[in-house]
Amino acid sequence: MMRFVLAGMLALLLVPGISKAQKRTKAPKEKDMKAYLMAYFKDDTHGLYFALSKDGYTFTDVNNGKPVIAGDTIAEQRGIRDPYIMRGPDGMFYLAMTDLHIFAQQANLRDTEWQRDGRQYGWGNNRALVLMKSKDLVNWSHTILRVDQAFPELADIGCAWAPEIVYDEAKKKLMLYYTMRFGNGHNKLYYAYMNDDFTAFETKPELLFEYPKDITYIDADITKVGDKYHMFYTPHDGTPGIKQAVSSAINSGYVYDPAWYDPEPKACEAPTVFKRIGEEKWVLVYDIYGIRPHNFGFSETSDFKNFKHLGHFNEGVMKAINFYSPKHSSFVHLTKKEARRLADHWGYKAKF
């Protein structure tokens, strides 16, 4: 049954499923892309936000800095974090988010600081991920995936954070990878393959990468370039920042590289990479949570070895027009038609 989710003054339609005709749609090519969509969240609302850009430098929030989906309407904890958006080979948009509200007690959404005892399960403990998919970025299917219930071995997990999605061309499956810990142990990176409906794990989560020290490491982001997979992630090895591991396989063989790839003196996390349309350039984006107010940092590369620092939002060539303090971003390319439809839906007056 269809239902509307209020976000700000507008509504976004959630639908229970996607038709077979939609599944047969193929993704457009890079030559067809004319815009960039950035998904992000904010601590103060724990909701989902969208911002559009025509050039990959200047981004404008489509709902004038208000959520496009309110977290309390889609999440078990009534708040989402860490949105990741991608386009599958079927042309559909896939969205995965952390089901977690870190201020739920202050917001009178629960009586305790965390869902479970923090001494046993740690900071920000949660057990669910929010999964959504759409053909048009307006109508979405919606699933809450309880990771702890997916397999008996996962019953005692302490968290399931920062899910991302990549398409495995060999298996012809979407691979979801995310941060997970057991009890109150160290956070590590895991992966699992999704079912065709994008509602459940099809395989048991396995370790994606092992850091050489027994420490917490989180927030993986995988980009395929040529025949290599570049995975950026955040180890808590001193001041948290961004490191890279590279492999010729999508889910194994990542080689540890001790170099730090962000130029930030303060703590940062949540690396994500987007390609500049029509150019052999990629932008590494990271959430600098060690500064106030929160901001993103940007570095550009053509070879994934040498990076040019582009500064922060509104402190360099990257601009945020009508929003501030964004958290944990992800990016996807859009066609002109897709960008116009999204902008029109939210009343954002822009020409694409």
Coordinates of C-alpha atoms in Angstrom, one line a residue:
M1 CA 0.0 0.0 0.0
M2 CA 1.3 3.4 -0.9
R3 CA 2.0 6.0 1.7
F4 CA 3.5 9.5 1.8
V5 CA 6.5 10.5 3.9
L6 CA 6.5 14.1 5.0
A7 CA 9.9 15.9 4.6
G8 CA 9.8 19.6 5.3
M9 CA 6.7 21.0 3.6
L10 CA 6.7 18.4 0.8
A11 CA 6.1 14.7 0.4
L12 CA 8.1 11.9 -1.2
L13 CA 6.2 8.7 -2.2
L14 CA 7.3 5.3 -0.9
V15 CA 6.2 2.3 -3.0
P16 CA 6.3 -1.3 -1.9
G17 CA 8.1 -2.7 -5.0
I18 CA 9.5 -2.1 -8.5
S19 CA 7.9 -3.5 -11.6
K20 CA 9.6 -6.0 -13.9
A21 CA 9.6 -3.4 -16.7
Q22 CA 11.6 -1.0 -14.5
K23 CA 14.1 -3.8 -13.7
R24 CA 14.8 -4.2 -17.4
T25 CA 15.8 -0.6 -17.8
K26 CA 19.5 -0.2 -18.6
A27 CA 21.7 2.5 -17.1
P28 CA 22.6 5.5 -19.3
K29 CA 26.2 6.0 -20.4
E30 CA 28.6 8.7 -19.0
K31 CA 28.2 10.6 -22.3
D32 CA 24.5 11.1 -21.4
M33 CA 25.2 12.6 -17.9
K34 CA 24.7 16.3 -17.3
A35 CA 24.6 16.8 -13.6
Y36 CA 25.7 15.5 -10.2
L37 CA 23.6 14.6 -7.2
M38 CA 25.0 14.6 -3.7
A39 CA 23.2 12.8 -0.9
Y40 CA 24.1 13.7 2.7
F41 CA 22.6 14.0 6.2
K42 CA 22.8 16.4 9.1
D43 CA 23.2 15.7 12.8
D44 CA 20.4 18.1 13.8
T45 CA 17.7 16.2 11.9
H46 CA 19.0 12.7 11.1
G47 CA 17.3 13.1 7.8
L48 CA 18.3 12.6 4.1
Y49 CA 19.2 15.6 2.0
F50 CA 19.9 16.0 -1.8
A51 CA 21.9 18.7 -3.5
L52 CA 22.4 19.1 -7.3
S53 CA 25.2 20.5 -9.4
K54 CA 25.6 21.1 -13.1
D55 CA 29.4 21.4 -13.0
G56 CA 30.6 19.2 -10.1
Y57 CA 31.8 22.3 -8.2
T58 CA 28.8 24.2 -7.0
F59 CA 26.0 22.3 -5.2
T60 CA 22.5 23.6 -4.3
D61 CA 20.2 21.7 -2.0
V62 CA 17.0 20.8 -3.8
N63 CA 14.8 21.5 -0.8
N64 CA 16.5 24.7 0.4
G65 CA 18.4 22.9 3.2
K66 CA 15.5 20.8 4.5
P67 CA 15.3 17.0 4.4
V68 CA 13.9 15.2 1.3
I69 CA 13.1 12.3 3.6
A70 CA 12.6 12.6 7.3
G71 CA 14.6 10.0 9.2
D72 CA 11.9 9.4 11.7
T73 CA 9.6 8.0 8.9
I74 CA 11.9 5.3 7.6
A75 CA 14.2 4.1 10.3
E76 CA 13.8 1.8 13.3
Q77 CA 15.7 4.3 15.5
R78 CA 13.8 7.1 13.8
G79 CA 17.0 8.6 12.4
I80 CA 19.3 7.8 9.5
R81 CA 23.0 8.5 8.9
D82 CA 25.6 7.9 6.2
P83 CA 23.5 7.8 3.0
Y84 CA 25.1 6.1 0.0
I85 CA 23.5 6.4 -3.4
M86 CA 24.5 4.6 -6.6
R87 CA 23.0 3.6 -9.9
G88 CA 22.8 -0.1 -10.8
P89 CA 23.3 -1.6 -14.2
D90 CA 19.5 -1.9 -14.4
G91 CA 19.2 1.9 -14.4
M92 CA 17.7 1.9 -10.9
F93 CA 19.0 4.2 -8.0
Y94 CA 20.0 2.3 -4.9
L95 CA 20.2 4.0 -1.5
A96 CA 21.6 2.5 1.7
M97 CA 21.8 4.2 5.1
T98 CA 22.7 3.6 8.7
D99 CA 19.6 3.2 10.9
L100 CA 20.8 5.2 13.9
H101 CA 19.8 8.2 15.9
I102 CA 22.7 9.4 18.2
F103 CA 20.6 12.0 19.9
A104 CA 17.4 10.0 20.4
Q105 CA 17.4 10.3 24.1
Q106 CA 17.6 14.1 24.0
A107 CA 14.8 14.1 21.4
N108 CA 12.6 12.0 23.6
L109 CA 12.6 9.1 21.2
R110 CA 13.9 6.6 23.7
D111 CA 14.7 6.5 27.4
T112 CA 18.3 5.3 27.1
E113 CA 21.3 6.8 25.4
W114 CA 21.6 3.9 23.0
Q115 CA 19.3 1.0 22.0
R116 CA 21.3 -1.4 24.1
D117 CA 23.7 -1.1 27.0
G118 CA 26.7 0.9 25.9
R119 CA 29.1 -0.9 28.2
Q120 CA 28.3 -4.2 26.3
Y121 CA 27.6 -2.9 22.8
G122 CA 29.5 0.4 22.6
W123 CA 28.9 3.9 21.3
G124 CA 26.1 4.3 18.8
N125 CA 25.1 0.7 18.8
N126 CA 22.5 -0.2 16.2
R127 CA 21.3 -3.4 14.4
A128 CA 19.6 -2.2 11.2
L129 CA 20.3 -0.7 7.8
V130 CA 17.8 1.2 5.7
L131 CA 17.6 0.1 2.1
M132 CA 15.7 1.9 -0.7
K133 CA 15.5 1.9 -4.5
S134 CA 13.9 4.1 -7.1
K135 CA 13.6 4.6 -10.8
D136 CA 13.2 8.4 -10.6
L137 CA 14.6 9.6 -7.3
V138 CA 11.1 10.5 -6.2
N139 CA 9.2 7.2 -5.7
W140 CA 11.1 4.8 -3.5
S141 CA 10.8 1.2 -2.2
H142 CA 11.7 0.8 1.4
T143 CA 13.2 -1.9 3.6
I144 CA 14.6 -2.0 7.1
L145 CA 17.2 -4.8 7.1
R146 CA 17.9 -6.1 10.6
V147 CA 21.5 -7.3 10.2
D148 CA 21.5 -9.2 13.5
Q149 CA 18.6 -11.3 12.3
A150 CA 20.0 -12.1 8.9
F151 CA 22.3 -15.0 10.1
P152 CA 22.6 -16.6 13.5
E153 CA 26.3 -15.7 13.7
L154 CA 25.3 -12.0 13.6
A155 CA 23.0 -12.0 16.6
D156 CA 25.5 -10.2 18.9
I157 CA 26.7 -7.5 16.6
G158 CA 27.4 -4.1 18.2
C159 CA 26.8 -2.0 15.1
A160 CA 26.1 -1.9 11.4
W161 CA 27.3 1.4 10.0
A162 CA 28.0 3.3 6.8
P163 CA 26.7 0.8 4.1
E164 CA 27.8 1.3 0.5
I165 CA 27.0 -0.6 -2.6
V166 CA 29.0 -1.7 -5.6
Y167 CA 28.1 -3.9 -8.6
D168 CA 30.2 -7.1 -9.0
E169 CA 30.4 -7.6 -12.7
A170 CA 31.6 -11.2 -12.4
K171 CA 28.7 -12.3 -10.1
K172 CA 26.2 -9.9 -11.6
K173 CA 25.1 -9.0 -8.1
L174 CA 25.1 -5.9 -5.9
M175 CA 27.6 -6.1 -3.2
L176 CA 26.9 -4.2 0.0
Y177 CA 29.8 -3.5 2.3
Y178 CA 29.7 -1.8 5.6
T179 CA 31.3 -1.3 9.1
M180 CA 30.5 -3.9 11.7
R181 CA 31.7 -4.9 15.1
F182 CA 30.7 -7.7 17.5
G183 CA 29.8 -6.7 21.0
N184 CA 32.0 -3.8 22.0
G185 CA 35.0 -4.9 19.9
H186 CA 36.8 -3.1 17.1
N187 CA 34.9 -1.9 14.1
K188 CA 36.0 -3.7 10.9
L189 CA 34.8 -3.8 7.2
Y190 CA 32.5 -6.5 5.9
Y191 CA 30.7 -7.4 2.7
A192 CA 27.7 -9.4 1.6
Y193 CA 25.8 -9.9 -1.6
M194 CA 22.2 -8.7 -1.9
N195 CA 19.1 -10.4 -3.2
D196 CA 17.6 -9.2 -6.5
D197 CA 14.9 -7.2 -4.7
F198 CA 17.5 -5.4 -2.6
T199 CA 15.8 -6.3 0.6
A200 CA 18.0 -8.9 2.3
F201 CA 21.5 -10.4 2.4
E202 CA 21.9 -13.4 0.0
T203 CA 25.3 -14.4 1.6
K204 CA 26.7 -14.2 5.1
P205 CA 28.8 -11.1 5.7
E206 CA 32.6 -11.8 5.4
L207 CA 35.6 -9.7 6.2
L208 CA 36.5 -7.3 3.4
F209 CA 39.9 -6.2 4.5
E210 CA 42.2 -6.7 7.5
Y211 CA 44.1 -3.7 8.9
P212 CA 47.6 -4.7 10.0
K213 CA 47.0 -3.4 13.6
D214 CA 44.2 -4.6 15.9
I215 CA 42.3 -1.3 15.8
T216 CA 39.0 0.2 14.6
Y217 CA 38.8 1.0 10.9
I218 CA 35.6 2.1 9.3
D219 CA 33.8 3.8 6.3
A220 CA 35.0 2.0 3.1
D221 CA 34.4 3.4 -0.3
I222 CA 35.2 1.3 -3.5
T223 CA 35.8 2.8 -6.9
K224 CA 36.7 0.7 -9.9
V225 CA 39.2 2.3 -12.3
G226 CA 40.4 0.2 -15.2
D227 CA 41.0 -3.3 -13.8
K228 CA 41.7 -2.1 -10.2
Y229 CA 39.5 -1.4 -7.2
H230 CA 40.5 1.5 -5.1
M231 CA 39.2 1.4 -1.6
F232 CA 39.4 4.4 0.7
Y233 CA 38.6 4.0 4.4
T234 CA 39.2 5.5 7.8
P235 CA 41.5 3.8 10.3
H236 CA 41.6 5.1 13.9
D237 CA 45.4 4.9 13.9
G238 CA 46.4 8.1 15.6
T239 CA 44.3 11.1 14.3
P240 CA 41.5 9.5 12.1
G241 CA 42.0 10.2 8.5
I242 CA 41.8 8.6 5.0
K243 CA 43.9 5.7 3.7
Q244 CA 43.7 3.7 0.5
A245 CA 44.0 0.0 -0.3
V246 CA 44.0 -1.3 -3.9
S247 CA 43.1 -4.7 -5.3
S248 CA 42.4 -6.5 -8.6
A249 CA 39.4 -8.2 -7.0
I250 CA 36.3 -6.5 -5.7
N251 CA 36.1 -8.3 -2.3
S252 CA 39.6 -9.6 -1.5
G253 CA 43.3 -8.9 -1.9
Y254 CA 43.3 -5.3 -0.8
V255 CA 47.0 -4.3 -0.2
Y256 CA 47.7 -2.1 2.8
D257 CA 49.2 1.3 2.1
P258 CA 50.5 3.3 5.1
A259 CA 50.1 6.7 3.4
W260 CA 47.4 9.2 4.5
Y261 CA 45.5 10.5 1.5
D262 CA 43.8 13.5 3.1
P263 CA 45.7 16.7 3.9
E264 CA 43.7 17.5 7.0
P265 CA 45.3 18.1 10.4
K266 CA 42.0 17.4 12.1
A267 CA 40.0 14.2 12.3
C268 CA 38.1 13.2 9.2
E269 CA 36.2 10.1 8.0
A270 CA 33.6 9.0 5.4
P271 CA 35.6 9.1 2.2
T272 CA 33.7 8.9 -1.0
V273 CA 34.9 9.3 -4.6
F274 CA 33.1 10.7 -7.7
K275 CA 34.3 11.1 -11.2
R276 CA 34.1 14.3 -13.1
I277 CA 31.9 13.8 -16.1
G278 CA 33.8 13.5 -19.4
E279 CA 37.2 13.8 -17.7
E280 CA 39.8 11.4 -16.4
K281 CA 39.6 13.1 -13.0
W282 CA 38.2 11.8 -9.7
V283 CA 37.4 13.8 -6.6
L284 CA 38.0 12.3 -3.1
V285 CA 35.6 13.8 -0.6
Y286 CA 35.9 13.4 3.2
D287 CA 33.9 14.6 6.2
I288 CA 36.1 16.6 8.5
Y289 CA 34.3 16.0 11.8
G290 CA 37.2 17.4 13.9
I291 CA 36.4 21.0 13.0
R292 CA 33.4 23.2 13.8
P293 CA 31.2 23.7 12.0
H294 CA 31.4 20.4 10.1
N295 CA 32.6 20.7 6.5
F296 CA 33.8 18.5 3.6
G297 CA 37.3 18.4 2.2
F298 CA 38.1 17.7 -1.4
S299 CA 41.1 16.4 -3.3
E300 CA 41.3 15.7 -7.0
T301 CA 43.4 13.0 -8.8
S302 CA 44.0 11.5 -12.2
D303 CA 46.1 8.6 -11.1
F304 CA 45.0 7.8 -7.5
K305 CA 48.6 8.5 -6.4
N306 CA 48.9 12.2 -6.7
F307 CA 46.1 14.4 -5.2
K308 CA 45.5 18.1 -5.5
H309 CA 43.8 19.7 -2.5
L310 CA 40.8 21.7 -3.5
G311 CA 40.0 23.0 0.0
H312 CA 36.7 22.9 1.8
F313 CA 33.1 23.8 0.8
N314 CA 33.1 27.7 0.4
E315 CA 36.8 27.9 1.2
G316 CA 38.0 27.1 -2.3
V317 CA 36.6 26.1 -5.7
M318 CA 33.9 23.8 -4.2
K319 CA 30.7 25.7 -3.2
A320 CA 27.7 24.9 -1.1
I321 CA 25.0 27.4 -2.0
N322 CA 22.1 27.0 0.5
F323 CA 23.2 24.5 3.1
Y324 CA 25.9 24.1 5.7
S325 CA 27.4 21.5 8.1
P326 CA 26.8 18.5 5.8
K327 CA 27.7 15.0 7.0
H328 CA 28.9 11.9 5.2
S329 CA 28.2 12.4 1.5
S330 CA 27.9 10.3 -1.6
F331 CA 27.5 11.2 -5.3
V332 CA 25.9 9.9 -8.5
H333 CA 25.7 11.3 -12.1
L334 CA 22.3 12.3 -13.5
T335 CA 21.0 12.9 -17.0
K336 CA 19.5 16.2 -17.8
K337 CA 16.0 14.7 -17.6
E338 CA 16.6 13.1 -14.2
A339 CA 18.1 16.4 -12.8
R340 CA 15.1 18.4 -14.1
R341 CA 12.6 16.0 -12.7
L342 CA 14.1 16.0 -9.3
A343 CA 14.5 19.8 -9.2
D344 CA 10.9 20.3 -10.4
H345 CA 9.6 17.9 -7.8
W346 CA 11.1 19.9 -5.0
G347 CA 10.4 23.3 -6.5
Y348 CA 14.1 24.1 -7.1
K349 CA 14.3 26.5 -10.0
A350 CA 17.3 25.5 -12.0
K351 CA 18.2 25.0 -15.7
F352 CA 19.8 21.8 -16.7

